[in-house]
Amino acid sequence: MNFSEVFKQSNQLCKVSPDGKYLATCVQYRLVVRDVETLQILQLYTCLDQISHMDWSSDSLFILCAMYKRGLVQVWSLEQPDWHCKIDEGSIGLVSSRWSPDGRHILNTTEFHLRVTVWSLCTKAVSYIKYPKACQKGIDFSRDGCYMALAERRDCKDFVSVFVCDDWHLLRHFETETQDLAGLEWSPNGCVLAVWDSCLEYKVLLYSLDGRLLSTYSAYEWSLGVKSVTWSPSSQFLAIGSYDEKVRILNHITWKKITQFEHPATINNTKAVVYKEVVKRPAVCSDDLSLHNITIGNTLFNTQSKYEICPTPVQLPVVKPDPDRANPKIGISTLAFSSDSRYLATKNDNMASVVWVWDVQKMSLVAVLEQTTAVRCFQWDPRRPRLALCTGNTKLYLWSPAGCVSVQVPTEGGFQVQSLNWHCSGDSLILLGKEQLCLCYMDNDQEDK
Amino acid sequence: MGEWWTTVPIGTSMGNYEISSISHVTMSPSRQNNLVSSLPLSRSSYNVISAFCTEDNMPQCISYINQELDSLGLCSTRIEASSPGGATINTVSALNAMYEIMTIHRRNMCNLEELEKDQLKTSSNLDHIQMNNSRLKDQLELSIREKSGLHETERQLQLKIKTLQSCLKTEKDEVQKLQSIIASRASQYSHDAKRKERETAKIKERLNQLLVDRKDKKLAMDVLNSVGRSDGKRSHWKTTKTTASHEGEMYKSLLNDYEVSQRSLMLENAELKKVLQQMKKEMIHILSPRPSRDDSRDQAESDGEEKVGDSSRETLDQSCEQAREQLTNSIRQQWRKLRNHMEKLDSQASKVQNQMESNKEVVQRETHEDEMERMRREVQQCKEFIHAQQQLLQQQLHTSFDDETAALLNDCYTLEEKERLKEEWRLFEDQKRNFERERKNFTDAAIRLGREKKAFEEDRASWLKNQFLNMTPFTDRRRCSSSDGQSALSIRSEPEMRMSSTKSPPAKSSTYAAFSTPKPTQSATVPSTTELYRTLRLIPDSSSSRHSKRGCWPESSTIEDGDFRVKSNRIRCGDLSIFSLGGDENSLT
């Protein structure tokens, strides 16, 4: 495993182009595009203000830089560095900006969710979509980029509009049976739209592309409900994480629950492997206080850690949430299927330092990763069943069915990994610190061995 | 009364009146009592002046006493003056009266004593009862107090229950109220939320309108030159055609998706069917080459199945419903068969296993059982042995304690039998002894007889010789010589012999003579010869029985009688035993 040198970045704005060739990073008001292989700067763009959001177009030709405070969006072309485009939302404000799947339109959501403005780069045309709903996930494009589902709120009722992304033709507009729609998500095959209600009510609705209600699922009533929803890449399963610390898996034929994964504080499952991160502080002996050691003193302050396999039963650390506060830190907030739909990684908010890995084939717990600190982020390798996670310290953790490893990021100045992103090839990882970034190259041959 | 006593001697003229008054007085028992009690006093402090009787008032006294006696119911004994108006009284009658009075007095005293005792008893009883009463009263009071206490607690509890119930009720009411409050608040909240939402929507609308009206100069896109579409095509005009095409696209994609899913399902189905087919084939394969017990019916059935399977295989690609049904049905049938078969096999296997196990164990078990049997028998024997030993020990113990009762207690019958045996044994022993004795006697007698015979022969020979010699001239000499030889021994027998010799010698006399002639040793056994004769005569009879009879019951004389006696004795023995048993039983009871 190799690590690149550290680069500067700000706002954790750092993205690899969809084709995997370029790496775009934002440093204050500058946009830097590098070659992923060589890490040489290919282009340097200067924006009008500090960039708050940056995104690649789907064809990797354009980069969008949004400056929400100014209500400005600037688009840069990689092919034509002279080409420029500036979109000003004016006094109406801007809270969100995104590419349409074709990479020729920009959808801006104005402040107060007054409307969504669609700017076309081809025709310079502007279209407005009124009444977008301010919610967890109000807009979703289908995987093939044909359709866009938009949650709307009109006359105190929830609606879903399905647009054809090609010409923003409203294909379907239907009312949903929700009290307060919280989010929607297309299935990867783009034929089923999952809609879920706010946490006050456990309700998941499944709509066909043509607006027919396929199924309704509700696990329980009264207590806080759905917290997160994820489709499996194969569209076979819909995983629903909820406030009752369980993940329920629905199947795509009957839309009934296949199984549920519980996240107990004590693991009694003997088949599951519990990896516990153990921190070892380097012993400071009199011999070590030599000049040699002081020169490489940086590493001296870094703790070493490794995983130990704990025999079950294992007691996991649990933080009881404050019942008086809204959005209690309990329940499954993050769900992620591996690219082959074989594994599911989950995180229960009241056990923030634990990541659970489930085998979807066997419908059972495979591994539990107990970290010393709260897990910030985890992401599956887009090619292999390999999970990378970070906990805001100087280490990178990787899990695969073969085992678990903790890697010290060998950079100076205490690089703390706050977030990470896989390269689409799965060969490298982008590690994001507070102000820096670093690439981590996987030694795949070694991994395969 | 003292006064009266004093007045009595004052005048006799008033005597009659006095006496009447006294008699009147005596009618009242209290006074009489007083009188009685005062009597010893007056007696002890007897003086002439206060004396009851003086020489002067003798007759009055007598009459008074008589009256008194009458009143006491002693009419028979009257004190009479020995001479009318005389100073002396008839002592006999007086003594009688006194005696009567004394007896009455004693009786009274006795009565009194008894009554006193009774009174004491009753008083003590009364005390006891009173005590009891008070105790019971105390108890009653206590229990009453307890009861009241319990009542109190019950009341309190009830009060508590009531309060709790009221609490519960209030709580319920509270809950209901809260629920209603929550519901009303929720509705209010939702209403408000809706209102606010509407307001915000209105505001948004207005804002939108304003923004549109203001013609925001800033709201613009500044593009160097527009870029081409990603697909390279030019954009189309929005027409109904396009919308229709969009619809078509959507449906196409939907259809595609459904087709894809259907294809995957078909694939899955086919796979499953293949699995089913394979299963079925294997089942048939398993089931058909069944061993000899596989009858023709089964075979035919399986053939039929095969056909069905073939047909279903043919129709598999068509995935016709009928074929599917057929397939599943046949599979089900086969499966049932297989299951049955498996179950049979399982049971057989288990049986075989059991058998194997049992076979393994059979040898062991048989030997085991034999061994067990043997051991059991041994144990039984040992037990019996122990039991017998115990019994014997107990018997011994019992006999050592008390011979008779123990023996009788333990086993009367065996004892009886034993005794009978013992008796018989003794009889037998006696008989044997007698027999021995008789045999000895007989042999002795036989020997003696032989000797006497010899002596007799000798005598006869000598006599014949004498006779012959008498007839011959050497008679005298011969006689002398012979007499010389026997001179000391047969002094008395000589004349007899002579006498007999003079007479013609009959057999009897000769024998007598012969008896008299024997040697001095034989002379001692002379009295036994009679016996010998008798025995000789009696031997063929039941001498032994007679002897035994003589041993047991000397009074018996005849054999039959003896036999009878024996029998009767036995009976008697039985009776005896029975009696003794009865006696024992009596003693036991």
GROMACS .gro file of N, CA, C and O in nm, chain B residues 276-291 294 298-299 301-303 305-306 313 331 334-335 337-338 341 345:
model
  128
  725LEU      N    1  -3.567  -3.009  -1.018
  725LEU     CA    2  -3.677  -3.099  -0.989
  725LEU      C    3  -3.667  -3.224  -1.074
  725LEU      O    4  -3.683  -3.337  -1.025
  726GLN      N    5  -3.640  -3.201  -1.203
  726GLN     CA    6  -3.628  -3.313  -1.296
  726GLN      C    7  -3.519  -3.408  -1.250
  726GLN      O    8  -3.538  -3.530  -1.244
  727GLN      N    9  -3.409  -3.345  -1.216
  727GLN     CA   10  -3.296  -3.427  -1.174
  727GLN      C   11  -3.332  -3.507  -1.050
  727GLN      O   12  -3.305  -3.626  -1.041
  728MET      N   13  -3.396  -3.434  -0.962
  728MET     CA   14  -3.438  -3.498  -0.837
  728MET      C   15  -3.528  -3.616  -0.866
  728MET      O   16  -3.512  -3.725  -0.810
  729LYS      N   17  -3.620  -3.587  -0.958
  729LYS     CA   18  -3.718  -3.689  -0.992
  729LYS      C   19  -3.649  -3.810  -1.053
  729LYS      O   20  -3.677  -3.925  -1.015
  730LYS      N   21  -3.556  -3.778  -1.145
  730LYS     CA   22  -3.486  -3.888  -1.211
  730LYS      C   23  -3.413  -3.971  -1.107
  730LYS      O   24  -3.418  -4.094  -1.105
  731GLU      N   25  -3.347  -3.900  -1.022
  731GLU     CA   26  -3.269  -3.970  -0.920
  731GLU      C   27  -3.359  -4.050  -0.829
  731GLU      O   28  -3.328  -4.161  -0.788
  732MET      N   29  -3.474  -3.990  -0.802
  732MET     CA   30  -3.571  -4.061  -0.716
  732MET      C   31  -3.614  -4.189  -0.781
  732MET      O   32  -3.619  -4.294  -0.717
  733ILE      N   33  -3.648  -4.173  -0.911
  733ILE     CA   34  -3.692  -4.290  -0.985
  733ILE      C   35  -3.581  -4.394  -0.985
  733ILE      O   36  -3.603  -4.512  -0.960
  734HIS      N   37  -3.463  -4.342  -1.007
  734HIS     CA   38  -3.347  -4.431  -1.011
  734HIS      C   39  -3.332  -4.504  -0.878
  734HIS      O   40  -3.303  -4.623  -0.872
  735ILE      N   41  -3.354  -4.429  -0.774
  735ILE     CA   42  -3.340  -4.489  -0.640
  735ILE      C   43  -3.450  -4.590  -0.616
  735ILE      O   44  -3.429  -4.698  -0.564
  736LEU      N   45  -3.569  -4.548  -0.660
  736LEU     CA   46  -3.687  -4.629  -0.625
  736LEU      C   47  -3.702  -4.752  -0.714
  736LEU      O   48  -3.746  -4.856  -0.667
  737SER      N   49  -3.668  -4.738  -0.844
  737SER     CA   50  -3.701  -4.847  -0.936
  737SER      C   51  -3.618  -4.975  -0.914
  737SER      O   52  -3.676  -5.082  -0.910
  738PRO      N   53  -3.487  -4.967  -0.900
  738PRO     CA   54  -3.417  -5.096  -0.887
  738PRO      C   55  -3.425  -5.148  -0.745
  738PRO      O   56  -3.324  -5.179  -0.682
  739ARG      N   57  -3.548  -5.154  -0.701
  739ARG     CA   58  -3.567  -5.204  -0.567
  739ARG      C   59  -3.547  -5.354  -0.566
  739ARG      O   60  -3.575  -5.421  -0.666
  740PRO      N   61  -3.505  -5.408  -0.461
  740PRO     CA   62  -3.482  -5.553  -0.454
  740PRO      C   63  -3.609  -5.634  -0.477
  740PRO      O   64  -3.717  -5.581  -0.502
  743ASP      N   65  -3.982  -5.571  -0.462
  743ASP     CA   66  -4.046  -5.471  -0.547
  743ASP      C   67  -4.146  -5.543  -0.638
  743ASP      O   68  -4.109  -5.615  -0.730
  747ASP      N   69  -4.557  -5.170  -0.839
  747ASP     CA   70  -4.462  -5.060  -0.820
  747ASP      C   71  -4.390  -5.028  -0.949
  747ASP      O   72  -4.373  -4.912  -0.987
  748GLN      N   73  -4.351  -5.137  -1.012
  748GLN     CA   74  -4.276  -5.122  -1.136
  748GLN      C   75  -4.360  -5.045  -1.238
  748GLN      O   76  -4.315  -4.948  -1.299
  750GLU      N   77  -4.605  -4.858  -1.185
  750GLU     CA   78  -4.624  -4.719  -1.140
  750GLU      C   79  -4.505  -4.634  -1.178
  750GLU      O   80  -4.518  -4.526  -1.236
  751SER      N   81  -4.390  -4.689  -1.150
  751SER     CA   82  -4.269  -4.611  -1.180
  751SER      C   83  -4.254  -4.590  -1.330
  751SER      O   84  -4.211  -4.485  -1.375
  752ASP      N   85  -4.296  -4.692  -1.406
  752ASP     CA   86  -4.293  -4.676  -1.551
  752ASP      C   87  -4.382  -4.561  -1.593
  752ASP      O   88  -4.344  -4.475  -1.674
  754GLU      N   89  -4.465  -4.319  -1.412
  754GLU     CA   90  -4.400  -4.196  -1.370
  754GLU      C   91  -4.298  -4.152  -1.475
  754GLU      O   92  -4.287  -4.034  -1.509
  755GLU      N   93  -4.227  -4.249  -1.522
  755GLU     CA   94  -4.124  -4.220  -1.622
  755GLU      C   95  -4.187  -4.151  -1.742
  755GLU      O   96  -4.139  -4.049  -1.790
  762ARG      N   97  -4.098  -3.338  -1.940
  762ARG     CA   98  -3.973  -3.285  -1.992
  762ARG      C   99  -3.995  -3.224  -2.131
  762ARG      O  100  -3.938  -3.121  -2.165
  780ILE      N  101  -4.363  -3.515  -0.905
  780ILE     CA  102  -4.252  -3.498  -0.811
  780ILE      C  103  -4.302  -3.521  -0.669
  780ILE      O  104  -4.239  -3.590  -0.589
  783GLN      N  105  -4.354  -3.881  -0.622
  783GLN     CA  106  -4.226  -3.950  -0.608
  783GLN      C  107  -4.166  -3.919  -0.472
  783GLN      O  108  -4.112  -4.006  -0.404
  784TRP      N  109  -4.179  -3.796  -0.439
  784TRP     CA  110  -4.121  -3.752  -0.312
  784TRP      C  111  -4.186  -3.827  -0.196
  784TRP      O  112  -4.118  -3.872  -0.104
  786LYS      N  113  -4.326  -4.112  -0.215
  786LYS     CA  114  -4.279  -4.251  -0.220
  786LYS      C  115  -4.142  -4.262  -0.156
  786LYS      O  116  -4.115  -4.350  -0.073
  787LEU      N  117  -4.059  -4.167  -0.201
  787LEU     CA  118  -3.922  -4.169  -0.151
  787LEU      C  119  -3.918  -4.151   0.000
  787LEU      O  120  -3.844  -4.220   0.070
  790HIS      N  121  -4.025  -4.459   0.149
  790HIS     CA  122  -3.916  -4.554   0.136
  790HIS      C  123  -3.807  -4.525   0.238
  790HIS      O  124  -3.759  -4.615   0.308
  794LEU      N  125  -3.679  -4.744   0.520
  794LEU     CA  126  -3.536  -4.777   0.532
  794LEU      C  127  -3.484  -4.738   0.668
  794LEU      O  128  -3.411  -4.813   0.733
   0.00000   0.00000   0.00000
